[in-house]
C-alpha cells in the first residue's frame, strides 16, 4: 500500500539495514572472493586482479563529480549493463569502477567511456591525484565558509593530467571541507583545502530566545569566548542572551552550529586555508595530521584562482623534490618544514604557529634547523 | 516567518514547524495542533508526563535534556518514547513542548 499520512505507522517497515553487499557482486568477484593472489596496474585507471583459480578481473576506474543527477547514474547503469553484466561500484573517494572478467572486454569499455566526451575520465590509480573528497558547500549546508563543488572542479581542472597519469612520487590525496567541522578527510590529507571564517559571530538578540538553548552555545566555544548576558532586544525588553568576546574568538563557528541566532559567514571575512602533510596509511611512517601552511586565501568564485594556484604550487614543488614513495608530509618532515616553506615559496606567518592548549609540543625545542632565504 | 492557525490561535513557526518564540507562545491548542501532524492518535498521561518534564527541565536549565536524562526521569525507555512520539524525542516531543529546534549536526 502507498503511504497513508492519516495512519503513518501502518505497514511501516524499519530497521532492515542496507542490502547485503554480496547481492551486488559481479560473478567473477563472487567466485574468487578471498582468493586473490596479486594485482597490477595495467595503465592509469585500469587494474588487473588475478585469482588463485586463474580468473582475472579488470577494473576500470573513472572520475566522478560526487554530486550527480539520476540521469548520470542511469548512464553509469547503461554502461554497466552493456559491459559488466549490470554490476558497478563506487570507491571511497567517490570514483566509479567498472569491472570486467576478460582482457578482451577492457578496450571496448574504454572506447565506450571515451566516446562520451570527458564525462567519464579514466584514471585515479597509483601515484596520482585521485578524486577530491569534499563536502556540501553552498549547495546544501548552512555553516560553510566556502563552496565545495566549485572549488573542487576548479582544482581538478588544473590537476587533471595528474588524475589520468601516474607521474608523481607517491599518491597525493586532496580533500576539501567547507568549514572546520572537517566533514571528510581534510585533517589527514596530503593537501587539504579548508573553509575558514575571520570575523566573530553577530548575535541576533531578537531571535535568540525561541531559537537557541543558550547553555549549549556557551559550552560549544573551545575558547570560552561566549558568555551569558542579559541584554535588551530591539523593543527594549530585557532578555537572556549571550555576549561574544571578540578578542578570544577564533571564528570556528561552533556556536552558530548550536545556535542559529549567531551567524558569522561574511563575504570578505570567510575564505580558504591550505593544510598539507596528512596521511592515514601506516606505510613507512604512521598516520599524521595535516598542518596549516597558508592561513587565508579569498573566496573568488567561480574559479578560485588563488586556491588553485596554491595547490598546484605545493603539488609541483613536492613532485619535483620528493623521493619515490614519499608522501607530501614525509617529504616535508625529511627536509624540514622551514625548507618546505622555502621550496614552495609560501611566506611563513604567525598563523601557522600553534597556540591552542597542547601547542608547546609543536614548537622547536632543538638547535637543529636549516637557514632559509625566502623570507626577507 | 510562517504562521499556523489552529482552533482560533495563531502560532509563529519556522520551516520545520517549531515555535519560533518558544514556550512564550506555547498553549494547549499548540499541543493539539502538533498531535494532529505528528501521527499521535490520542494524547495520554504518558505524553503529558514527557512534555511536563521537558518543559520543567528547559525552564530550570535552559537546554533540552539529553535522551538518557529524559529516559531516566520519565522512566520510559527510548523505545517507549518513540512509541509515544513516532518522530522521536527531538522532532516530536520537543516540538510539542514548545522547546527550540534541536541544533548541531542532526
Coordinates of C-alpha atoms in Angstrom, one line a residue:
Chain A
X1 CA 0.0 0.0 0.0
X2 CA 1.0 3.6 -0.6
X3 CA 1.9 5.8 2.4
X4 CA -1.2 6.9 4.3
X5 CA -0.5 10.2 6.1
X6 CA -3.6 9.7 8.3
X7 CA -2.1 6.5 9.6
X8 CA 1.7 6.8 9.4
X9 CA 2.7 3.8 11.5
X10 CA 0.6 1.3 9.4
X11 CA 2.6 -1.1 7.2
X12 CA 5.8 0.7 8.3
X13 CA 9.0 -1.2 7.6
X14 CA 12.0 -0.3 9.7
X15 CA 15.5 -1.4 10.9
X16 CA 16.2 -3.6 7.9
X17 CA 19.6 -2.1 7.2
X18 CA 21.4 -1.9 3.8
X19 CA 21.1 -4.9 1.4
X20 CA 23.9 -7.4 1.8
X21 CA 26.8 -6.4 -0.5
X22 CA 27.1 -9.9 -1.8
X23 CA 23.9 -9.5 -3.8
X24 CA 25.7 -6.9 -5.9
X25 CA 28.9 -8.8 -6.6
X26 CA 29.9 -9.3 -10.2
X27 CA 30.1 -13.1 -10.9
X28 CA 34.0 -13.1 -11.1
X29 CA 34.2 -11.3 -7.7
X30 CA 31.7 -13.7 -6.1
X31 CA 33.6 -16.8 -7.4
X32 CA 37.0 -15.5 -6.3
X33 CA 36.1 -13.8 -3.0
X34 CA 39.1 -14.1 -0.6
X35 CA 41.2 -15.9 -3.2
X36 CA 43.1 -13.0 -4.9
X37 CA 46.8 -13.7 -5.5
X38 CA 48.1 -10.4 -6.8
X39 CA 47.2 -7.3 -8.8
X40 CA 48.8 -4.9 -11.1
X41 CA 48.1 -1.5 -12.6
X42 CA 47.9 -2.2 -16.4
X43 CA 47.8 1.5 -17.2
X44 CA 46.4 4.6 -15.4
X45 CA 42.8 3.8 -14.4
X46 CA 43.0 0.1 -15.3
X47 CA 43.7 -2.5 -12.6
X48 CA 44.1 -6.3 -13.1
X49 CA 43.5 -8.7 -10.2
X50 CA 44.5 -12.4 -10.6
X51 CA 42.9 -15.1 -8.5
X52 CA 44.4 -18.4 -7.4
X53 CA 41.8 -20.1 -9.7
X54 CA 43.4 -18.3 -12.6
X55 CA 40.4 -16.0 -13.1
X56 CA 41.2 -12.4 -13.9
X57 CA 39.2 -9.2 -13.0
X58 CA 39.9 -6.0 -14.8
X59 CA 38.8 -2.8 -13.1
X60 CA 38.4 0.5 -14.9
X61 CA 38.2 3.5 -12.6
X62 CA 36.7 6.7 -13.7
X63 CA 36.4 10.1 -12.1
X64 CA 33.0 11.3 -10.8
X65 CA 31.8 14.7 -9.6
X66 CA 30.2 13.0 -6.5
X67 CA 27.3 15.4 -6.7
X68 CA 25.4 13.7 -9.6
X69 CA 22.0 13.5 -11.2
X70 CA 19.8 10.5 -11.6
X71 CA 20.4 10.9 -15.3
X72 CA 24.1 10.4 -14.7
X73 CA 23.6 7.3 -12.5
X74 CA 21.3 5.9 -15.2
X75 CA 24.1 6.4 -17.8
X76 CA 26.5 4.6 -15.4
X77 CA 24.0 1.8 -15.2
X78 CA 23.7 1.7 -19.0
X79 CA 27.5 1.3 -19.3
X80 CA 27.4 -1.4 -16.6
X81 CA 24.6 -3.2 -18.4
X82 CA 26.5 -3.1 -21.7
X83 CA 29.9 -4.2 -20.5
X84 CA 29.8 -5.6 -16.9
X85 CA 26.6 -7.6 -16.7
X86 CA 24.9 -4.8 -14.7
X87 CA 27.5 -4.5 -11.9
X88 CA 29.3 -1.4 -10.9
X89 CA 30.8 0.1 -7.7
X90 CA 31.8 3.4 -6.2
X91 CA 35.1 3.8 -4.4
X92 CA 35.8 5.5 -1.0
X93 CA 36.9 8.6 -2.9
X94 CA 33.7 8.6 -5.0
X95 CA 35.2 7.3 -8.2
X96 CA 33.2 4.8 -10.2
X97 CA 34.7 1.4 -11.0
X98 CA 33.5 -0.9 -13.8
X99 CA 34.7 -4.5 -13.6
X100 CA 35.0 -7.0 -16.5
X101 CA 36.3 -10.6 -16.4
X102 CA 38.4 -10.7 -19.5
X103 CA 41.1 -8.6 -21.1
X104 CA 39.2 -8.6 -24.4
X105 CA 36.3 -6.7 -22.7
X106 CA 38.6 -3.8 -21.5
X107 CA 39.2 -2.0 -24.7
X108 CA 35.5 -1.9 -25.8
X109 CA 34.7 -0.5 -22.3
X110 CA 37.4 2.2 -22.6
X111 CA 36.3 3.1 -26.1
X112 CA 32.7 3.4 -24.9
X113 CA 33.8 5.7 -22.0
X114 CA 35.9 7.8 -24.2
X115 CA 33.0 8.2 -26.7
X116 CA 31.0 10.0 -24.0
X117 CA 33.1 13.2 -24.1
X118 CA 35.0 13.8 -20.9
X119 CA 32.2 12.6 -18.7
X120 CA 34.0 9.5 -17.5
X121 CA 37.7 10.3 -17.3
X122 CA 39.7 7.1 -16.7
X123 CA 42.4 7.4 -14.0
X124 CA 42.8 7.8 -10.3
X125 CA 45.2 4.8 -9.8
X126 CA 48.7 4.6 -8.5
X127 CA 50.9 7.6 -7.8
X128 CA 48.3 10.1 -9.0
X129 CA 45.9 12.7 -7.7
X130 CA 42.7 10.8 -7.4
X131 CA 39.3 12.3 -6.7
X132 CA 38.9 15.1 -4.1
X133 CA 37.0 14.1 -1.0
X134 CA 34.7 17.0 -0.4
X135 CA 31.6 18.3 1.3
X136 CA 28.4 20.2 0.7
X137 CA 29.4 23.9 0.5
X138 CA 26.9 26.4 -0.7
X139 CA 24.9 23.6 -2.4
X140 CA 23.3 22.5 0.8
X141 CA 25.0 23.3 4.1
X142 CA 24.3 26.3 6.4
X143 CA 27.7 26.7 8.1
X144 CA 30.2 26.7 5.2
X145 CA 32.9 29.3 4.8
X146 CA 33.4 28.4 1.2
X147 CA 31.9 26.3 -1.6
X148 CA 32.8 22.6 -2.1
X149 CA 31.8 21.5 -5.6
X150 CA 33.0 24.8 -7.3
X151 CA 36.5 24.7 -5.7
X152 CA 36.9 21.0 -6.4
X153 CA 36.0 21.5 -10.1
X154 CA 38.5 24.4 -10.4
X155 CA 41.3 22.4 -8.7
X156 CA 40.7 19.2 -10.6
X157 CA 40.6 21.0 -13.9
X158 CA 44.1 22.3 -13.1
X159 CA 45.4 18.9 -11.8
X160 CA 43.6 16.8 -14.4
X161 CA 46.8 15.5 -16.0
X162 CA 47.8 14.1 -12.6
X163 CA 44.4 12.2 -12.5
X164 CA 45.0 10.4 -15.8
X165 CA 48.7 9.8 -15.3
X166 CA 50.8 8.2 -12.6
X167 CA 53.7 10.7 -12.7
X168 CA 54.1 11.6 -9.1
X169 CA 56.5 10.3 -6.4
X170 CA 53.5 8.8 -4.4
X171 CA 49.8 9.2 -4.3
X172 CA 48.7 12.7 -3.4
X173 CA 45.3 12.8 -1.7
X174 CA 43.5 16.2 -1.9
X175 CA 40.5 16.9 0.2
X176 CA 38.2 19.8 0.9
X177 CA 35.9 20.7 3.7
X178 CA 33.9 23.9 3.6
X179 CA 34.1 24.7 7.4
X180 CA 36.4 23.4 10.1
X181 CA 33.8 20.8 11.2
X182 CA 36.1 19.0 8.6
X183 CA 33.5 16.5 7.4
X184 CA 35.6 14.1 5.4
X185 CA 39.3 13.9 5.2
X186 CA 41.0 17.3 5.3
X187 CA 42.7 16.7 8.7
X188 CA 44.5 13.7 7.2
X189 CA 45.2 14.6 3.6
X190 CA 48.3 15.4 1.6
X191 CA 46.8 18.7 0.5
X192 CA 43.7 19.9 2.3
X193 CA 41.5 22.9 1.4
X194 CA 39.6 24.2 4.3
X195 CA 36.9 26.9 4.6
X196 CA 37.6 29.4 7.4
X197 CA 36.0 32.5 8.9
X198 CA 37.8 35.6 10.1
X199 CA 35.0 37.5 11.8
X200 CA 33.2 36.8 15.1
X201 CA 29.5 35.9 15.1
X202 CA 26.8 38.5 15.2
X203 CA 24.2 37.8 18.0
X204 CA 20.6 38.3 16.9
X205 CA 19.1 39.2 20.3
X206 CA 15.6 39.5 18.9
X207 CA 15.6 35.8 17.7
X208 CA 17.8 34.1 20.2
X209 CA 15.1 33.3 22.9
X210 CA 13.0 30.9 20.9
X211 CA 15.8 29.6 18.7
X212 CA 18.6 28.8 21.0
X213 CA 19.5 26.7 24.0
X214 CA 21.9 29.3 25.5
X215 CA 24.0 26.9 27.7
X216 CA 24.7 24.9 24.6
X217 CA 26.0 27.9 22.7
X218 CA 28.3 28.8 25.7
X219 CA 29.6 25.2 26.0
X220 CA 30.2 25.0 22.3
X221 CA 33.0 27.5 22.4
X222 CA 36.5 25.9 22.6
X223 CA 38.0 29.2 24.0
X224 CA 35.3 30.3 26.5
X225 CA 34.6 33.4 24.4
X226 CA 30.8 33.1 24.7
X227 CA 29.3 34.2 28.0
X228 CA 25.7 34.5 29.2
X229 CA 24.4 38.1 29.3
X230 CA 21.2 39.9 30.0
X231 CA 20.6 42.4 27.2
X232 CA 17.8 44.5 25.8
X233 CA 16.2 43.4 22.5
X234 CA 15.2 45.9 19.8
X235 CA 11.8 46.5 21.6
X236 CA 13.6 47.4 24.8
X237 CA 12.7 44.2 26.6
X238 CA 15.2 42.6 28.9
X239 CA 16.1 39.1 27.7
X240 CA 18.6 36.4 28.4
X241 CA 21.2 36.2 25.6
X242 CA 24.9 35.8 25.1
X243 CA 27.9 38.1 24.6
X244 CA 30.9 37.2 22.4
X245 CA 34.3 38.3 23.5
X246 CA 35.8 39.1 20.1
X247 CA 39.3 39.1 21.5
X248 CA 39.0 35.5 22.4
X249 CA 37.0 34.3 19.4
X250 CA 38.9 32.4 16.7
X251 CA 35.9 32.2 14.4
X252 CA 35.3 28.4 14.4
X253 CA 31.6 28.8 14.1
X254 CA 30.7 26.1 16.6
X255 CA 28.3 28.4 18.4
X256 CA 26.4 29.0 15.1
X257 CA 26.2 25.3 14.7
X258 CA 24.4 25.1 18.1
X259 CA 22.6 28.4 17.9
X260 CA 21.0 29.7 14.7
X261 CA 21.0 33.3 16.1
X262 CA 24.8 33.6 15.9
X263 CA 25.7 33.7 12.2
X264 CA 29.3 34.6 11.2
X265 CA 29.7 33.9 7.5
X266 CA 31.0 37.0 5.7
X267 CA 31.8 37.6 2.0
X268 CA 35.2 39.2 2.8
X269 CA 35.9 37.5 6.1
X270 CA 35.3 34.0 5.0
X271 CA 37.7 32.1 2.7
X272 CA 40.1 29.2 2.4
X273 CA 43.1 27.9 4.4
X274 CA 45.5 25.3 3.0
X275 CA 46.9 22.4 5.1
X276 CA 49.4 19.8 3.9
X277 CA 51.1 16.7 5.0
X278 CA 48.4 14.4 6.4
X279 CA 48.0 10.7 5.7
X280 CA 46.0 7.8 7.1
X281 CA 48.0 4.8 5.9
X282 CA 50.6 3.1 8.1
X283 CA 53.1 2.6 5.2
X284 CA 56.6 3.6 6.2
X285 CA 55.7 6.4 8.6
X286 CA 52.5 6.3 10.7
X287 CA 49.4 8.3 10.0
X288 CA 49.7 12.1 10.5
X289 CA 47.5 15.1 10.7
X290 CA 47.8 17.8 8.0
X291 CA 49.3 21.1 9.1
X292 CA 48.3 24.7 8.3
X293 CA 50.7 26.3 5.8
X294 CA 48.5 29.0 4.1
X295 CA 46.3 30.8 6.6
X296 CA 44.0 32.6 4.2
X297 CA 43.0 32.8 0.6
X298 CA 40.0 34.7 -0.5
X299 CA 36.8 33.2 -1.8
X300 CA 36.9 34.1 -5.5
X301 CA 34.1 32.2 -7.3
X302 CA 33.6 30.7 -9.8
X303 CA 37.2 29.6 -10.4
X304 CA 39.1 30.3 -7.1
X305 CA 42.4 31.1 -9.0
X306 CA 44.4 31.8 -5.8
X307 CA 43.5 28.5 -4.2
X308 CA 44.1 26.6 -7.5
X309 CA 47.5 28.3 -7.9
X310 CA 48.5 27.5 -4.3
X311 CA 47.5 23.8 -4.5
X312 CA 49.3 23.5 -7.8
X313 CA 52.5 25.2 -6.5
X314 CA 52.6 22.8 -3.5
X315 CA 52.0 19.8 -5.6
X316 CA 54.6 20.6 -8.2
X317 CA 57.3 21.5 -5.6
X318 CA 56.7 18.2 -3.9
X319 CA 56.6 16.2 -7.2
X320 CA 59.9 17.8 -8.3
X321 CA 61.7 17.2 -5.0
X322 CA 60.4 14.2 -3.2
X323 CA 61.8 10.7 -3.4
X324 CA 59.9 7.8 -4.8
X325 CA 57.1 6.6 -2.4
X326 CA 57.4 9.8 -0.3
X327 CA 54.1 11.4 0.5
X328 CA 53.9 15.2 0.9
X329 CA 54.1 15.0 4.7
X330 CA 57.0 12.6 4.7
X331 CA 58.9 14.8 2.3
X332 CA 58.3 17.9 4.4
X333 CA 59.4 16.1 7.6
X334 CA 62.5 14.9 5.9
X335 CA 63.7 18.2 4.5
X336 CA 62.3 20.2 7.5
X337 CA 59.3 22.4 7.4
X338 CA 61.4 25.5 7.0
X339 CA 62.7 24.1 3.8
X340 CA 59.2 23.2 2.8
X341 CA 58.2 26.8 3.1
X342 CA 61.3 27.9 1.2
X343 CA 60.8 25.5 -1.7
X344 CA 57.1 26.1 -2.1
X345 CA 57.7 29.8 -1.7
X346 CA 55.0 30.2 0.9
X347 CA 55.5 33.1 3.3
X348 CA 55.5 31.7 6.8
X349 CA 53.1 33.6 9.1
X350 CA 52.4 33.6 12.8
X351 CA 49.1 31.9 12.0
X352 CA 51.0 28.6 11.4
X353 CA 52.4 28.7 15.0
X354 CA 50.1 26.6 17.2
X355 CA 48.7 28.4 20.2
X356 CA 45.9 26.0 21.3
X357 CA 46.3 24.1 24.6
X358 CA 48.9 21.5 23.6
X359 CA 50.8 23.9 21.4
X360 CA 54.1 23.6 23.2
X361 CA 55.0 20.2 21.6
X362 CA 54.7 21.7 18.1
X363 CA 57.4 24.4 18.8
X364 CA 61.1 23.7 18.1
X365 CA 63.0 22.6 21.2
X366 CA 66.3 22.0 19.5
X367 CA 69.1 24.0 17.8
X368 CA 68.7 21.8 14.7
X369 CA 67.4 23.8 11.9
X370 CA 68.4 25.0 8.4
X371 CA 68.9 28.6 7.3
X372 CA 66.4 29.6 4.7
X373 CA 66.4 32.6 2.4
X374 CA 62.9 33.2 1.1
X375 CA 61.6 35.4 3.9
X376 CA 63.0 38.9 3.7
Chain B
X1 CA 8.4 33.5 9.1
X2 CA 5.3 31.4 8.6
X3 CA 2.3 31.3 10.9
X4 CA 0.0 28.4 11.7
X5 CA -3.7 28.8 12.8
X6 CA -5.3 26.2 14.9
X7 CA -8.6 26.4 16.8
X8 CA -8.6 30.2 16.7
X9 CA -5.0 30.6 17.8
X10 CA -2.1 31.8 15.7
X11 CA 1.5 30.5 16.1
X12 CA 4.8 31.7 14.6
X13 CA 6.6 28.7 13.3
X14 CA 9.8 28.0 11.3
X15 CA 10.0 25.9 8.2
X16 CA 10.2 22.7 10.3
X17 CA 7.1 23.6 12.3
X18 CA 8.9 24.5 15.6
X19 CA 7.6 27.6 17.6
X20 CA 10.0 30.5 16.9
X21 CA 9.1 32.2 20.1
X22 CA 9.4 29.0 22.1
X23 CA 7.3 28.5 25.3
X24 CA 6.1 32.1 25.2
X25 CA 3.6 31.1 22.6
X26 CA 3.0 27.6 23.8
X27 CA -0.6 26.6 24.7
X28 CA -2.9 23.6 24.8
X29 CA -4.0 24.5 21.2
X30 CA -0.4 24.0 20.1
X31 CA -0.3 20.6 21.7
X32 CA -3.4 19.7 19.9
X33 CA -2.0 21.0 16.6
X34 CA 1.3 19.1 16.9
X35 CA -0.7 15.9 17.8
X36 CA -2.6 16.3 14.5
X37 CA 0.6 16.4 12.4
X38 CA 2.9 14.0 14.3
X39 CA 0.9 10.8 13.9
X40 CA -0.3 10.7 17.5
X41 CA -3.7 9.2 17.8
X42 CA -4.6 10.0 21.4
X43 CA -2.8 12.2 23.9
X44 CA -2.3 10.1 27.1
X45 CA -0.9 10.9 30.5
X46 CA 2.4 9.5 29.3
X47 CA 2.6 12.1 26.6
X48 CA 1.8 14.7 29.2
X49 CA 4.5 13.4 31.5
X50 CA 7.1 13.8 28.8
X51 CA 6.0 17.3 27.9
X52 CA 5.9 18.4 31.5
X53 CA 9.4 17.0 32.2
X54 CA 10.8 18.6 29.0
X55 CA 9.3 22.0 29.9
X56 CA 10.4 21.8 33.6
X57 CA 13.9 20.9 32.6
X58 CA 14.1 23.6 30.0
X59 CA 12.9 26.3 32.4
X60 CA 15.4 25.2 35.0
X61 CA 18.4 24.6 32.8
X62 CA 17.9 26.5 29.5
X63 CA 18.5 23.4 27.5
X64 CA 16.6 20.3 26.5
X65 CA 17.6 17.2 28.5
X66 CA 19.8 14.6 27.0
X67 CA 18.0 11.5 25.9
X68 CA 19.3 9.4 28.8
X69 CA 18.1 12.0 31.3
X70 CA 14.7 12.1 29.7
X71 CA 14.5 8.3 29.9
X72 CA 15.7 8.3 33.5
X73 CA 13.4 11.0 34.8
X74 CA 10.3 9.7 32.9
X75 CA 11.1 6.1 33.5
X76 CA 10.3 5.4 29.8
X77 CA 13.0 3.6 27.8
X78 CA 13.8 5.2 24.4
X79 CA 11.7 2.6 22.7
X80 CA 8.6 3.7 24.6
X81 CA 9.3 7.4 23.8
X82 CA 9.3 6.5 20.1
X83 CA 6.1 4.6 20.6
X84 CA 4.5 7.7 22.1
X85 CA 6.2 10.2 19.7
X86 CA 6.9 8.4 16.4
X87 CA 9.2 11.2 15.2
X88 CA 11.3 10.8 18.3
X89 CA 12.1 12.9 21.4
X90 CA 13.5 15.8 19.3
X91 CA 11.2 16.3 16.4
X92 CA 8.2 15.0 18.2
X93 CA 8.2 15.7 21.9
X94 CA 10.4 18.9 21.9
X95 CA 8.2 20.4 19.2
X96 CA 5.1 19.6 21.1
X97 CA 6.5 21.0 24.3
X98 CA 7.5 24.3 22.6
X99 CA 11.2 23.9 23.0
X100 CA 13.7 25.3 20.5
X101 CA 14.5 23.2 17.5
X102 CA 17.4 20.8 18.1
X103 CA 20.7 22.1 16.6
X104 CA 24.1 20.7 15.7
X105 CA 24.7 18.0 13.1
X106 CA 21.3 16.4 13.3

